[in-house]
Short mmCIF file of C-alpha atoms in Angstrom, two decimals:
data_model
loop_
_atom_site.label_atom_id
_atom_site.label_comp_id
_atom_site.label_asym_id
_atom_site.label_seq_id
_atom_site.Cartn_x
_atom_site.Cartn_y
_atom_site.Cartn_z
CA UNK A 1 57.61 114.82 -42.83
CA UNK A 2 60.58 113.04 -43.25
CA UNK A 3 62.62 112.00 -40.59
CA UNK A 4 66.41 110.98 -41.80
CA UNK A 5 68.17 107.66 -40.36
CA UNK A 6 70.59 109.39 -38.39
CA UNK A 7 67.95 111.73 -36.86
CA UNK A 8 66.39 108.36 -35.64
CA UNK A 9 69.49 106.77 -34.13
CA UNK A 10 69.95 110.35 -32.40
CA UNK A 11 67.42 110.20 -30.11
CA UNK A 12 67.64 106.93 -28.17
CA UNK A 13 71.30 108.03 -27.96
CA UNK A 14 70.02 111.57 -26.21
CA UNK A 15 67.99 109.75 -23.80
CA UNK A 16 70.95 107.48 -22.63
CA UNK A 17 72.95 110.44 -22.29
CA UNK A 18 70.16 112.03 -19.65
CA UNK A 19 69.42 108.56 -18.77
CA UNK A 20 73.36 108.37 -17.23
CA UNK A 21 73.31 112.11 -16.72
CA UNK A 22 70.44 111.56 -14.68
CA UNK A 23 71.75 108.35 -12.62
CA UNK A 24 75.70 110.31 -11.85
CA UNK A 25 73.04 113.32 -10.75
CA UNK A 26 71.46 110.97 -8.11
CA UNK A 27 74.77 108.80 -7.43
CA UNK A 28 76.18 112.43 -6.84
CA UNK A 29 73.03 113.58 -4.36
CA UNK A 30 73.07 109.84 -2.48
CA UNK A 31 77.07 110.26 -2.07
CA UNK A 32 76.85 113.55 -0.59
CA UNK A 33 73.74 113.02 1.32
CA UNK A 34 75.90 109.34 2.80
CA UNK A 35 78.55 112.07 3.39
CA UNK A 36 76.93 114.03 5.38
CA UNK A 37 75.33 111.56 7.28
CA UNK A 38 78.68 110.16 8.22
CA UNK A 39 79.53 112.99 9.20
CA UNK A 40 77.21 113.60 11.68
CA UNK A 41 78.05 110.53 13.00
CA UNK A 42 81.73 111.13 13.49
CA UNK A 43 80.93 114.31 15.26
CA UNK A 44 78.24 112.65 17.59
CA UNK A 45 81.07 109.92 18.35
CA UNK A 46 83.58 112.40 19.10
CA UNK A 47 81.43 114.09 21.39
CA UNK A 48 80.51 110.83 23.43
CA UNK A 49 83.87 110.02 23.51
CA UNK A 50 84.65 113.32 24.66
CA UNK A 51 81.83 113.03 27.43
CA UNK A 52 82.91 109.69 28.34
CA UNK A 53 86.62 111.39 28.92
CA UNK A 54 85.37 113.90 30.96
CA UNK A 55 83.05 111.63 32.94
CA UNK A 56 85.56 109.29 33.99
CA UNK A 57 88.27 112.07 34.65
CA UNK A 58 85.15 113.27 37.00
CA UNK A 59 85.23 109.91 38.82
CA UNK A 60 88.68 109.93 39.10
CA UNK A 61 88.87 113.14 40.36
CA UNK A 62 86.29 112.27 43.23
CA UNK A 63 87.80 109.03 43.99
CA UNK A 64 90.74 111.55 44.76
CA UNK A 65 89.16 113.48 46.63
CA UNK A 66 87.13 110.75 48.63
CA UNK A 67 90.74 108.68 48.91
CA UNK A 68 92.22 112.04 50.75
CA UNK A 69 89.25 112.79 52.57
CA UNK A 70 89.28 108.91 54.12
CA UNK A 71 93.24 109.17 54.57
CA UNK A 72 92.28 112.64 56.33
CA UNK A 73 89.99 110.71 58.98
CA UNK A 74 92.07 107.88 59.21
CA UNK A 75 94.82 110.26 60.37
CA UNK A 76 92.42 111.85 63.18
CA UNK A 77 91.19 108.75 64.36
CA UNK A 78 95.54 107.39 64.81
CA UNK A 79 95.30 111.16 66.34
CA UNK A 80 92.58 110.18 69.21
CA UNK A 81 93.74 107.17 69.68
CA UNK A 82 97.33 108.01 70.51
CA UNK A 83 95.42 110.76 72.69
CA UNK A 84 93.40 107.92 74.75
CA UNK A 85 96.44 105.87 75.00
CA UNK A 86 98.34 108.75 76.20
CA UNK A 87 95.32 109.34 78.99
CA UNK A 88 95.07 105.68 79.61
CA UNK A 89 99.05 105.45 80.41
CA UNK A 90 98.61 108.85 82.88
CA UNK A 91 96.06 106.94 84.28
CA UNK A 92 97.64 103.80 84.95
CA UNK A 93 100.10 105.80 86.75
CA UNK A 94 97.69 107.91 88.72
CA UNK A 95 96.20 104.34 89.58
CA UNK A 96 99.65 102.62 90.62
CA UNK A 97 99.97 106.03 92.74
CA UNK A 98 96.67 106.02 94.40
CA UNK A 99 97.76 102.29 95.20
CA UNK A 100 100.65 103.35 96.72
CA UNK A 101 99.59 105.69 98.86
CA UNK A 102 96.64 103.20 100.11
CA UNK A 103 99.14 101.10 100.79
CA UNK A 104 101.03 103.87 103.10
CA UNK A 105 97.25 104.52 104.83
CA UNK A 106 96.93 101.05 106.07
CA UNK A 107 100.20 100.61 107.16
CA UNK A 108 99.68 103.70 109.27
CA UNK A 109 95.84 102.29 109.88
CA UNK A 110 97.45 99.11 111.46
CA UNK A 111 99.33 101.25 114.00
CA UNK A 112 96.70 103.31 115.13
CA UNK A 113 94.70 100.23 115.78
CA UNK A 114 96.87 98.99 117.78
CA UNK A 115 96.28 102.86 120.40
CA UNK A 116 92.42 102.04 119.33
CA UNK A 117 92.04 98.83 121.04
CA UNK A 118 93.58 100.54 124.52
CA UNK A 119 91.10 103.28 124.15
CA UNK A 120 88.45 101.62 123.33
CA UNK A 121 88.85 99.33 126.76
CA UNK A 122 88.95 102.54 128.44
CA UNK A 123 85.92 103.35 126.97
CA UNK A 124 83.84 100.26 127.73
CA UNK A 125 84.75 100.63 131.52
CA UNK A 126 83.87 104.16 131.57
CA UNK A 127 80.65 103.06 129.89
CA UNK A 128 79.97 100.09 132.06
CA UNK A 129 80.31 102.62 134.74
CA UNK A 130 78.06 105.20 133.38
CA UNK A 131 75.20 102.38 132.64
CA UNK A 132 74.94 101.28 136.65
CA UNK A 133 74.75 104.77 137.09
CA UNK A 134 71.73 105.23 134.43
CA UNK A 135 70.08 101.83 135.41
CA UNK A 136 69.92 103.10 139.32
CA UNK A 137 68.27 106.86 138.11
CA UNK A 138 66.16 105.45 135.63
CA UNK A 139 64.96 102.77 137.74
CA UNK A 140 64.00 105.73 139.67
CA UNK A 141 62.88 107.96 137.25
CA UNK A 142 60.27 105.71 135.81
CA UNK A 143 58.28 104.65 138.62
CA UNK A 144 57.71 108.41 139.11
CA UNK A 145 56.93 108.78 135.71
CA UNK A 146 55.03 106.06 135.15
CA UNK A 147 52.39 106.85 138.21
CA UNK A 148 52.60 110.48 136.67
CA UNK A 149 51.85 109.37 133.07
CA UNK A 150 48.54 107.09 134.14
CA UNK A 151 47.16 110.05 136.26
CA UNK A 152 47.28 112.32 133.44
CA UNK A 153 46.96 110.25 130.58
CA UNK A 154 43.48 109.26 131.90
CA UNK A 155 42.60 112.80 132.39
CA UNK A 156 43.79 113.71 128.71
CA UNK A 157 42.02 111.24 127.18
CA UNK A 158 39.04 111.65 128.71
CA UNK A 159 39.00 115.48 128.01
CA UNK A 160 39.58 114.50 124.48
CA UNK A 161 36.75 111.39 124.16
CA UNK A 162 34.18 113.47 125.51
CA UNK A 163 33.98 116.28 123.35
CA UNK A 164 33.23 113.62 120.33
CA UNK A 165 30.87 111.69 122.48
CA UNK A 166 28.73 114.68 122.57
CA UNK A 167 29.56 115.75 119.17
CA UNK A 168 28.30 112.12 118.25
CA UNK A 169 24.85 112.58 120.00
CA UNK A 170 24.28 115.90 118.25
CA UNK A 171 24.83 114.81 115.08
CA UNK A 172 22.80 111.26 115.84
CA UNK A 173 19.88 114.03 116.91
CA UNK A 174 20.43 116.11 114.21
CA UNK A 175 19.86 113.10 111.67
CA UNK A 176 16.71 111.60 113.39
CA UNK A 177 15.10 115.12 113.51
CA UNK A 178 15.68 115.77 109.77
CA UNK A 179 13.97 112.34 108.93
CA UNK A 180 10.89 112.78 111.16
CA UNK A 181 10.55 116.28 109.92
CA UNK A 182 10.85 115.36 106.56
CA UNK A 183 8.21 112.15 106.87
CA UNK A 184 6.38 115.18 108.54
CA UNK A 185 6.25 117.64 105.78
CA UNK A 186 5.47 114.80 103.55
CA UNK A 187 2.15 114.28 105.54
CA UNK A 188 1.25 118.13 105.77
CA UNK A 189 2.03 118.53 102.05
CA UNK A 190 -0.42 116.07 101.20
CA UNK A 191 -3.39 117.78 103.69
CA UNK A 192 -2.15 121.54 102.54
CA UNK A 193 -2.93 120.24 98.70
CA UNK A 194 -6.75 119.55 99.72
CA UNK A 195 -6.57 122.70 102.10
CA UNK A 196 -5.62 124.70 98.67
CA UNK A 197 -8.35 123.10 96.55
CA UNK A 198 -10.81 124.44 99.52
CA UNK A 199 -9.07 127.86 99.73
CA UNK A 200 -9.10 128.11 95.87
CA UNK A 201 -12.94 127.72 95.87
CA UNK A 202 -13.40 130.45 98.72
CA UNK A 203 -11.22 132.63 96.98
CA UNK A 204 -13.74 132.22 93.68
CA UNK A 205 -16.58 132.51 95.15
CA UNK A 206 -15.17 135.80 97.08
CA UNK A 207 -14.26 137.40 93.46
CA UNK A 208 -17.81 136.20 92.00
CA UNK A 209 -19.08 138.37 95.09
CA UNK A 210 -16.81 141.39 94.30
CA UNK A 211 -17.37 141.16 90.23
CA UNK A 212 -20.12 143.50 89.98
CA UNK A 213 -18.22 145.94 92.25
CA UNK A 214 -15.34 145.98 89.88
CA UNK A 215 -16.46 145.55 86.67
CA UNK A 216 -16.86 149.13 85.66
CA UNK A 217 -13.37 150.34 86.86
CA UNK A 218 -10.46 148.64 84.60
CA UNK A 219 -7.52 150.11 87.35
CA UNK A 220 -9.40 148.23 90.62
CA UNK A 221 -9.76 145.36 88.95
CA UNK A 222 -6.28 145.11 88.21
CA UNK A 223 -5.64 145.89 91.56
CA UNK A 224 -7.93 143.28 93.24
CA UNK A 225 -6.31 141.31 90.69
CA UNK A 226 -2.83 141.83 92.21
CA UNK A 227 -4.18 141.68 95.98
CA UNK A 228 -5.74 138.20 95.20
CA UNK A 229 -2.19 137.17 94.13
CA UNK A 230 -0.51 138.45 97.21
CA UNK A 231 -2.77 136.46 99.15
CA UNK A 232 -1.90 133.12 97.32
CA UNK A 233 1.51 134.09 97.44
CA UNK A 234 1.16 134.60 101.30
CA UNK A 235 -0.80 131.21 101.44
CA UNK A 236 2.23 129.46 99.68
CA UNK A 237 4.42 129.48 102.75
CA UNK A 238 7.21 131.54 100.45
CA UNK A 239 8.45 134.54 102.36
CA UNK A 240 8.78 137.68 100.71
CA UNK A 241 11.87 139.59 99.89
CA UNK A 242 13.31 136.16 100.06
CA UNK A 243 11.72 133.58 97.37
CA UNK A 244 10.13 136.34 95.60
CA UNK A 245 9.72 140.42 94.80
CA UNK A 246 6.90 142.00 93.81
CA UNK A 247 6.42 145.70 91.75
CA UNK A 248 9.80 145.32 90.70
CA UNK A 249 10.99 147.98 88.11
CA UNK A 250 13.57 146.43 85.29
CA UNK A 251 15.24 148.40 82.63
CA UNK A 252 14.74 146.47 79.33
CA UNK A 253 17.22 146.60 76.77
CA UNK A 254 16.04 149.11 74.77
CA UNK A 255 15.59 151.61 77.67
CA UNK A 256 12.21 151.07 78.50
CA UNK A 257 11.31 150.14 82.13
CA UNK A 258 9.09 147.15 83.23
CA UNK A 259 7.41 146.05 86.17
CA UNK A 260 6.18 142.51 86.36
CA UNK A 261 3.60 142.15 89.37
CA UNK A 262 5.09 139.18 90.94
CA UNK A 263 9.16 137.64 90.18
CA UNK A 264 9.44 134.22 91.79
CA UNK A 265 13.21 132.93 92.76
CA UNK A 266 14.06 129.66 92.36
CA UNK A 267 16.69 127.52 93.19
CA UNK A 268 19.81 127.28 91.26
CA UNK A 269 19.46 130.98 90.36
CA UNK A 270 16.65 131.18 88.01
CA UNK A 271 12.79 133.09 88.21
CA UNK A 272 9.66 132.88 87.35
CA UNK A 273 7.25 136.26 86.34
CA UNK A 274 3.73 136.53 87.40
CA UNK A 275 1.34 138.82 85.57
CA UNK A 276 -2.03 139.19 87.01
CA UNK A 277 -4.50 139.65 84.13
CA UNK A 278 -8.42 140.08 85.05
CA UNK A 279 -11.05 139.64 82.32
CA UNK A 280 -14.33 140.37 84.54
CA UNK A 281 -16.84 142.10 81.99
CA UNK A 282 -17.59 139.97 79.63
CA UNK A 283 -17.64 136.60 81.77
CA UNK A 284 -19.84 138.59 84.32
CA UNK A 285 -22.15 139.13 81.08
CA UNK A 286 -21.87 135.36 80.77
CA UNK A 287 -22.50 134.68 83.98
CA UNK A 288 -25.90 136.49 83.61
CA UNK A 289 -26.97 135.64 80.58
CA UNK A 290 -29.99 133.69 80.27
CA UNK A 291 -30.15 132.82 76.65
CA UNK A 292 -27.80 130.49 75.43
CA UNK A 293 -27.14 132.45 72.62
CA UNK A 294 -26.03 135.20 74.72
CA UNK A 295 -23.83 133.20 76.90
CA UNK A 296 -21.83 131.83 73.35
CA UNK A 297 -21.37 135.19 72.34
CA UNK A 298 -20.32 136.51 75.58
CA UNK A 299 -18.08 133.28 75.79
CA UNK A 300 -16.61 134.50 73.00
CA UNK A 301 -16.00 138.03 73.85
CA UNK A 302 -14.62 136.66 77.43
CA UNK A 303 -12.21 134.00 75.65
CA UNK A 304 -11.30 136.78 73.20
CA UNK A 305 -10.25 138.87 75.79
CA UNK A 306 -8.05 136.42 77.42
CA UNK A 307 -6.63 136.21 73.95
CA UNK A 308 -5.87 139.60 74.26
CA UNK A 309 -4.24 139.70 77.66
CA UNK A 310 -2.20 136.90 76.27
CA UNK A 311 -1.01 139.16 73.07
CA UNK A 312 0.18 142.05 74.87
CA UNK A 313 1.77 140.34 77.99
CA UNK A 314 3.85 137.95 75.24
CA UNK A 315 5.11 141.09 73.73
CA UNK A 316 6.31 142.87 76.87
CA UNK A 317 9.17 139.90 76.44
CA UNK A 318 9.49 139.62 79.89
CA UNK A 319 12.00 136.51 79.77
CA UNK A 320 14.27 138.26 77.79
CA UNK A 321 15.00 141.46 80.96
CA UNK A 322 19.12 141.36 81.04
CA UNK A 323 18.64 141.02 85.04
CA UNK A 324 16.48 138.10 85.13
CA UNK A 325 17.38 134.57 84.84
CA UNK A 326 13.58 133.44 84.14
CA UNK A 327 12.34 130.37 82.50
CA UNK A 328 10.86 130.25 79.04
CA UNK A 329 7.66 131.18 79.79
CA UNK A 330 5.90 133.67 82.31
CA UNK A 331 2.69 133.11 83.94
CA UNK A 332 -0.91 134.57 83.73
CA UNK A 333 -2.61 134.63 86.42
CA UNK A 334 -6.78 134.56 86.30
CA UNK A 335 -7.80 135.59 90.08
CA UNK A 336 -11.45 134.00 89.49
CA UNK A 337 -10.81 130.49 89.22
CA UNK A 338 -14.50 130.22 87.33
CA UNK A 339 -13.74 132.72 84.71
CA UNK A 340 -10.23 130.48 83.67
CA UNK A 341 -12.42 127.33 83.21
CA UNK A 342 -14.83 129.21 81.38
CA UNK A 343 -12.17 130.61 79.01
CA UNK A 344 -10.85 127.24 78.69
CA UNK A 345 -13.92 125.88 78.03
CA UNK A 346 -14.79 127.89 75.59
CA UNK A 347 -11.70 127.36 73.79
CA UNK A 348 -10.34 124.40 73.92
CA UNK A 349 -6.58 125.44 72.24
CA UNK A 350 -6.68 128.61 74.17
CA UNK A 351 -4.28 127.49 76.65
CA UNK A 352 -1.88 125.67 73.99
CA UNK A 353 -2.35 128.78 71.62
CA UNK A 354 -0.80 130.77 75.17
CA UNK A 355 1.98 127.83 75.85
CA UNK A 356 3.08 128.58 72.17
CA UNK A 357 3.95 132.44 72.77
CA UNK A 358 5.80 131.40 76.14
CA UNK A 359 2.58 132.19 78.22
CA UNK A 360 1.18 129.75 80.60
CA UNK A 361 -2.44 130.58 81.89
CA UNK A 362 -3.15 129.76 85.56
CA UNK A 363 -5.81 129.86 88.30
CA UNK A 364 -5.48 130.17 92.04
CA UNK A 365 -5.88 126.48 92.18
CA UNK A 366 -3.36 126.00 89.86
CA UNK A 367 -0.81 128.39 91.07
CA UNK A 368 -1.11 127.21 94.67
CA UNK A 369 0.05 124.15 93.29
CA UNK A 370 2.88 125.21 91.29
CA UNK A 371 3.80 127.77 94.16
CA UNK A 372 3.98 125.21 97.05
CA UNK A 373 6.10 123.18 95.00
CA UNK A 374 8.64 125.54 94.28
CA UNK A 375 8.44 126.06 98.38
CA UNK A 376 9.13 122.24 98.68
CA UNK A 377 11.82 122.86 96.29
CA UNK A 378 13.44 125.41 98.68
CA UNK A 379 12.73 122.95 101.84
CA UNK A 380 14.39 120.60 99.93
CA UNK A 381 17.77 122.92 99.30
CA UNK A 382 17.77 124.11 102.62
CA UNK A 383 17.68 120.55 103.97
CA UNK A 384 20.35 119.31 101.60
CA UNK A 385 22.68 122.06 102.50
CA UNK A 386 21.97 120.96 106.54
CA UNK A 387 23.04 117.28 105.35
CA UNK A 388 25.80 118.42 103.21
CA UNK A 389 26.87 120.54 106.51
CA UNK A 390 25.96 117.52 108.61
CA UNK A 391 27.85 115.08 106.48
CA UNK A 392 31.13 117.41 106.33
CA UNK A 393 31.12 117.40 110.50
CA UNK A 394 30.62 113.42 110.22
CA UNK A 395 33.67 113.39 107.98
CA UNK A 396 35.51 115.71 110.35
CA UNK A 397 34.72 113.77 112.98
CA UNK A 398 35.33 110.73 111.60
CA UNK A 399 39.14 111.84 110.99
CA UNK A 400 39.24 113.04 114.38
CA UNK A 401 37.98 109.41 116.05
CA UNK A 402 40.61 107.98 113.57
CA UNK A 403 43.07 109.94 115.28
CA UNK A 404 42.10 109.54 118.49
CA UNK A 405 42.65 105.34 117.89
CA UNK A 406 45.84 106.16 116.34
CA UNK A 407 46.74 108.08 119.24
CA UNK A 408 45.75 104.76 122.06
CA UNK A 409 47.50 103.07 119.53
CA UNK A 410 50.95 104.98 120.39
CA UNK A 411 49.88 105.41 123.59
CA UNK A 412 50.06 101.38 123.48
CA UNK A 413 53.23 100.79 121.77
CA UNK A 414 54.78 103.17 124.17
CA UNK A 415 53.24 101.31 126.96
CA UNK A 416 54.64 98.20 125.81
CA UNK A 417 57.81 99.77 125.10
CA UNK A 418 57.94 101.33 128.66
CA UNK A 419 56.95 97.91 129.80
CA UNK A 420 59.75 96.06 128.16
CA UNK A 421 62.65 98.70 129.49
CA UNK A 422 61.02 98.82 132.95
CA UNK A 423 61.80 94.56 132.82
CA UNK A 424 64.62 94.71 132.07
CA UNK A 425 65.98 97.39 134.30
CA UNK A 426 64.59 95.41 136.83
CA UNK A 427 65.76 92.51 135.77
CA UNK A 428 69.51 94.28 135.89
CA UNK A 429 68.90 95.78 139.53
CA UNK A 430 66.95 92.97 141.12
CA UNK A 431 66.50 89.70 139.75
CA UNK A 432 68.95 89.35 136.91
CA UNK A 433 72.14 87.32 137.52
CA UNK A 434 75.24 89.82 138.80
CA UNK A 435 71.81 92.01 139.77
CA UNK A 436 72.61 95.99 140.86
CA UNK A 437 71.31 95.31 144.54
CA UNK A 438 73.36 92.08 145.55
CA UNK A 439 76.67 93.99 144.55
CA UNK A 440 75.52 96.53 146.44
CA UNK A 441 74.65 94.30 149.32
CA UNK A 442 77.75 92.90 149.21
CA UNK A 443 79.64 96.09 149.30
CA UNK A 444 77.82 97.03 152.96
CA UNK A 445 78.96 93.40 154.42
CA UNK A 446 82.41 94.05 153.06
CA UNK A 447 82.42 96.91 155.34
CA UNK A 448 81.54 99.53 153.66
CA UNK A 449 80.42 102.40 155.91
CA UNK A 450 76.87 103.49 155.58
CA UNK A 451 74.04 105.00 157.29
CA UNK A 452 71.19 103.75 155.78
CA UNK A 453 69.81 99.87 154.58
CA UNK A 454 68.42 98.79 152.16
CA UNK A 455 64.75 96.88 152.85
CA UNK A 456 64.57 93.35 153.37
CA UNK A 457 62.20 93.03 150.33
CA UNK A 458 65.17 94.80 147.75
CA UNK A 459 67.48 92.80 149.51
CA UNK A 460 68.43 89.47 147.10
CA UNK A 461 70.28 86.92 146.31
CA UNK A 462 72.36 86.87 143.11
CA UNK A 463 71.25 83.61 141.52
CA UNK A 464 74.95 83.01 140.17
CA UNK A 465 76.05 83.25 143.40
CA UNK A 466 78.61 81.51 145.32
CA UNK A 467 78.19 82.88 148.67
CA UNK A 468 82.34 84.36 148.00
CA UNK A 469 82.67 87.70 148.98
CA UNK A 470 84.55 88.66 145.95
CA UNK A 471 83.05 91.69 143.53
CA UNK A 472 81.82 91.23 140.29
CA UNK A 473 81.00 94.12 138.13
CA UNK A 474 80.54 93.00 135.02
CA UNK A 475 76.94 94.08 133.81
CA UNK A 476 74.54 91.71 132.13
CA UNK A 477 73.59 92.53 128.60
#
């Protein structure tokens, strides 16, 4: 194909065109884009100049505010302290008043001193006067009083000494008899142990004697049971009704009632239960047997039915009763001392196996033991409330003796005191100088008219005298 010359020079001249077509499209896109961004500008400076306006009209406005509010205070405060200078100037005049009129009282003050003086020399004679009347009665007075007060101060006090003096004896008595006693019981408690151990064998041999007799009727044994426990308990020294109760009927807490044989009281408020338990037949058939075959099997059966006495008396739950107070455990009692060793020889973790469902297994032995020393344990209480009662009287007497000294001691002081104005009053009617009795003296060989005289032991000399017959009445002091 042919392709003319001016077709060729046409083409590079088309692409310039779109070539500057092209640039003036982007100069035009770049401009506007610019414009707009400057734009945006201007508007985001005009707002933060705006802000800026409004911010520091703001602080302008609360400078204001703040610049009235302090003009406001200072205003109050000028206020107040116009007010205080106001009440200080009332007061300075109140003051120069009250000054005045101080001024006014001791002038007046001055004159009536002046009238005080000449009363109060009336008032010292009249006084003087009235004192050698006082020192003559009370002279008097006290030697009556004074022989008076001895007599029945000595009868007082020993009215009050020898109530504690006895008081003091009892309780001395009262001390060493609780010590020997207790040293005693000490000593019998050790003899009524191996008494026990001697009483516990009678009492097995006696129910080897009555087994055959019993072993055929289930309700006497448990009865000879229960009478063999009555007599321990009697043996004990615990008193019936007192340290313990026996056939007592308790209403568990599902409704059902129980009676343990035997409740045992404690001190401190808690019990112990007793349960007698007899297992006769099949230790008798031990007892006989010949063969020692015979004897392990009826072993067995008799440690079996231990077992068994164990089992149901665990689940009468005894130690849970709402009006007991007993320990963890209750006790089983064996009446044949024999047929508990045999049991326990026979199986060695019977007893633990027992301990374990809050059942303790005893013997007569065993519970003599435990049931004298709860008994001790009451002697014991009994004699601790006797000291506790025996120390409160000490202390009570104690406070008493206290006061008793305290009471010679004020009987002392006013002794002394007595002593000291009974001196001196003497000293002012008898020996002193210007003494009561001289003046007196003189006044008879002046020629005074009496019918009596005084005795030559009150009569004295004044030692200031002069031998002139004038009077002088002024009284020492």
């Amino acid at each position: 194909m042919n392709i003319g010359l001016s077709e060729i020079i046409e083409i590079p001249i088309i692409v310039a065109i779109l070539l500057v077509a092209s640039i003036v499209f982007f100069g035009a896109v770049f401009c506007f884009l610019f414009y707009l961004q400057q734009s945006k500008r201007m508007r985001q400076a005009e707002q933060d100049t705006a802000a800026l306006v409004a911010e520091h009209n703001a602080i302008i406005q609360s400078l204001n505010h703040k610049k009235d509010l302090e003009i406001a205070r200072l205003k109050t405060i000028v206020d107040v302290l116009q007010e205080k200078r106001q009440e200080a100037l009332d007061d300075l005049s109140a003051a120069k008043k009250k000054v005045e009129l101080l001024l006014q009282r001791c002038a007046r003050s001055v004159e009536k001193e002046a009238s005080l003086e000449k009363e109060k020399a009336l008032i010292q004679r009249a006084k003087e006067q009235l004192l050698k009347d006082f020192e003559i009665s009370a002279n008097k007075l006290y030697e009556k009083n004074q022989r008076h007060f001895f007599h029945t101060s000595k009868t007082s006090i020993e009215s009050v000494v020898s109530p504690f003096k006895s008081q003091l004896q009892a309780f001395n008595r009262r001390v060493e008899d609780m010590v020997q006693k207790e040293s005693n019981q000490r000593v019998l408690l050790a003899g009524q142990i191996v008494e026990l151990q001697k009483q516990a064998h009678h009492l097995s041999s006696e129910a080897n004697s009555l087994a055959t007799a019993l072993k055929n009727d289930n309700k006497l044994q448990g009865s000879w049971g229960e009478i063999i426990l009555e007599r321990v308990l009697e043996q004990s020294g615990l008193v019936q009704g007192r340290e313990y109760h026996t056939q007592k009927t308790y209403v568990s807490n599902n409704g059902k009632k129980q009676r343990p044989d035997v409740i045992i009281h404690l001190p401190e408020g808690k019990d112990i239960i007793i349960d007698s338990k007899v297992s006769l037949v099949a230790y008798e058939r031990y007892s006989s047997a010949v063969d020692r075959g015979e004897q392990e099997k009826f072993l067995s059966d008799h440690v079996d039915s231990v077992r068994a006495h164990v089992k149901s008396l665990s689940l009468k739950k005894y130690e849970s009763l709402p009006d007991v107070r007993t320990l963890d455990f209750v006790l089983l009692f064996i009446p044949i001392e024999t047929a508990y060793l045999a049991a326990l020889q026979g199986n060695s973790e019977l007893f633990m196996d027992a301990y374990r469902r809050s059942i303790v297994i005893v013997s007569p032995s065993s519970l003599m033991v435990a049931l004298k020393t709860i008994e001790t344990l009451w002697r014991q209480q009994k004699q601790n409330v006797n000291a506790e009662k025996i120390a409160v009287s000490a202390g009570a007497l104690y406070d008493q003796f206290v006061l008793l000294v305290e009471a010679f001691d004020e009987i002392e002081s006013a002794l002394r005191k007595a002593d000291d104005v009974y001196g001196k009053a003497r000293k002012r009617l008898v020996d002193g100088r210007g003494n009561v009795l001289h003046k007196v003296e003189q006044l008879r060989m002046l020629g005074a008219k009496t019918t009596r005289q005084l005795a030559t032991r009150h009569q004295s000399e004044d030692p200031g005298d002069d031998q002139s017959p004038s009077i002088d009445y002024t009284i020492e002091k």
